[in-house]
Amino acid sequence: KEILVPLTESMYVPGRISDIDNVMIDVGTGYFLEKPVESAKDYFKRRVAYVTEQIEKIQVLAQEKMKISDATMDVIGMKIQQQEQQREAAA
C-alpha cells in the first residue's frame, strides 16, 4: 500500500506499507511494540481513557487548590486591614 510518510510538519515522502496487519506503537521512553491493528486500537482507547481520567482528577485538585488559595488571600487581606486599623488607632 502506497502512503505519504511525514518527515516534518510540511514535508512528506512517498512510502510503502509492507505489513498492513501489524503496527508499531510507542509505549514510552523509546520503547516500541509491534501489535496487530485491533490490539493497537484497544491500547490507544485505554490510554486515552487513562489520560482523560487523570485530567479530570487534576482539574478537581486544581479547583480545590484555587479555593484554598482564595481563602488564604481573604485571611491575608483581613489581617492587613486589622494591622492598618491598629496603626490608625495607635496614631
XYZ file of C-alpha atoms in Angstrom:
91
model
C 0.000 0.000 0.000
C 1.414 3.392 -1.028
C 1.400 6.226 1.560
C 2.998 9.591 2.278
C 5.355 9.494 5.260
C 5.719 12.766 7.215
C 9.330 13.871 7.739
C 8.389 17.307 9.119
C 5.104 19.182 9.523
C 5.240 20.282 5.903
C 7.418 17.693 4.127
C 6.275 14.201 3.128
C 7.982 11.453 1.161
C 6.380 8.522 -0.649
C 6.469 5.235 1.218
C 5.079 1.742 1.131
C 3.438 -0.277 3.911
C 4.564 -3.884 3.621
C 2.570 -5.311 6.575
C -0.924 -3.847 6.859
C -1.949 -6.235 9.664
C 0.570 -5.036 12.280
C 1.696 -1.622 13.515
C 4.459 -0.305 15.752
C 3.270 1.649 18.789
C 5.323 3.895 21.057
C 4.800 2.754 24.653
C 7.121 5.372 26.139
C 10.765 6.062 26.935
C 11.881 4.994 23.482
C 10.234 1.550 23.549
C 8.082 0.333 20.671
C 5.888 -2.742 20.366
C 4.607 -4.458 17.265
C 0.913 -5.209 17.660
C -1.993 -6.215 15.461
C -4.076 -3.204 14.389
C -7.086 -4.111 16.584
C -4.868 -4.621 19.621
C -3.202 -1.260 18.977
C -6.614 0.428 18.726
C -7.604 -1.107 22.069
C -4.315 0.053 23.612
C -4.869 3.637 22.483
C -8.501 3.614 23.642
C -7.302 2.549 27.109
C -4.547 5.158 27.009
C -6.981 7.947 26.055
C -9.362 6.838 28.834
C -6.496 6.859 31.359
C -5.268 10.309 30.313
C -8.829 11.685 30.373
C -9.326 10.286 33.887
C -6.069 11.858 35.062
C -7.046 15.228 33.553
C -10.370 15.109 35.407
C -8.593 14.319 38.691
C -6.150 17.175 38.156
C -8.988 19.586 37.364
C -10.735 18.684 40.638
C -7.458 19.095 42.510
C -6.804 22.451 40.828
C -10.263 23.689 41.836
C -9.619 22.663 45.447
C -6.245 24.425 45.398
C -7.893 27.576 43.993
C -10.438 27.547 46.834
C -7.635 27.199 49.377
C -5.697 29.993 47.666
C -8.758 32.267 47.678
C -9.388 31.548 51.370
C -5.732 32.263 52.170
C -5.856 35.555 50.269
C -9.028 36.516 52.172
C -7.322 35.823 55.511
C -4.241 37.808 54.464
C -6.468 40.709 53.393
C -8.290 40.687 56.739
C -5.004 40.615 58.671
C -3.672 43.553 56.655
C -6.854 45.505 57.388
C -6.560 44.690 61.103
C -2.948 45.889 61.165
C -3.897 49.122 59.403
C -6.729 49.708 61.881
C -4.363 49.071 64.800
C -1.841 51.553 63.363
C -4.560 54.167 62.884
C -5.835 53.609 66.435
C -2.300 53.875 67.853
C -1.555 57.077 65.941
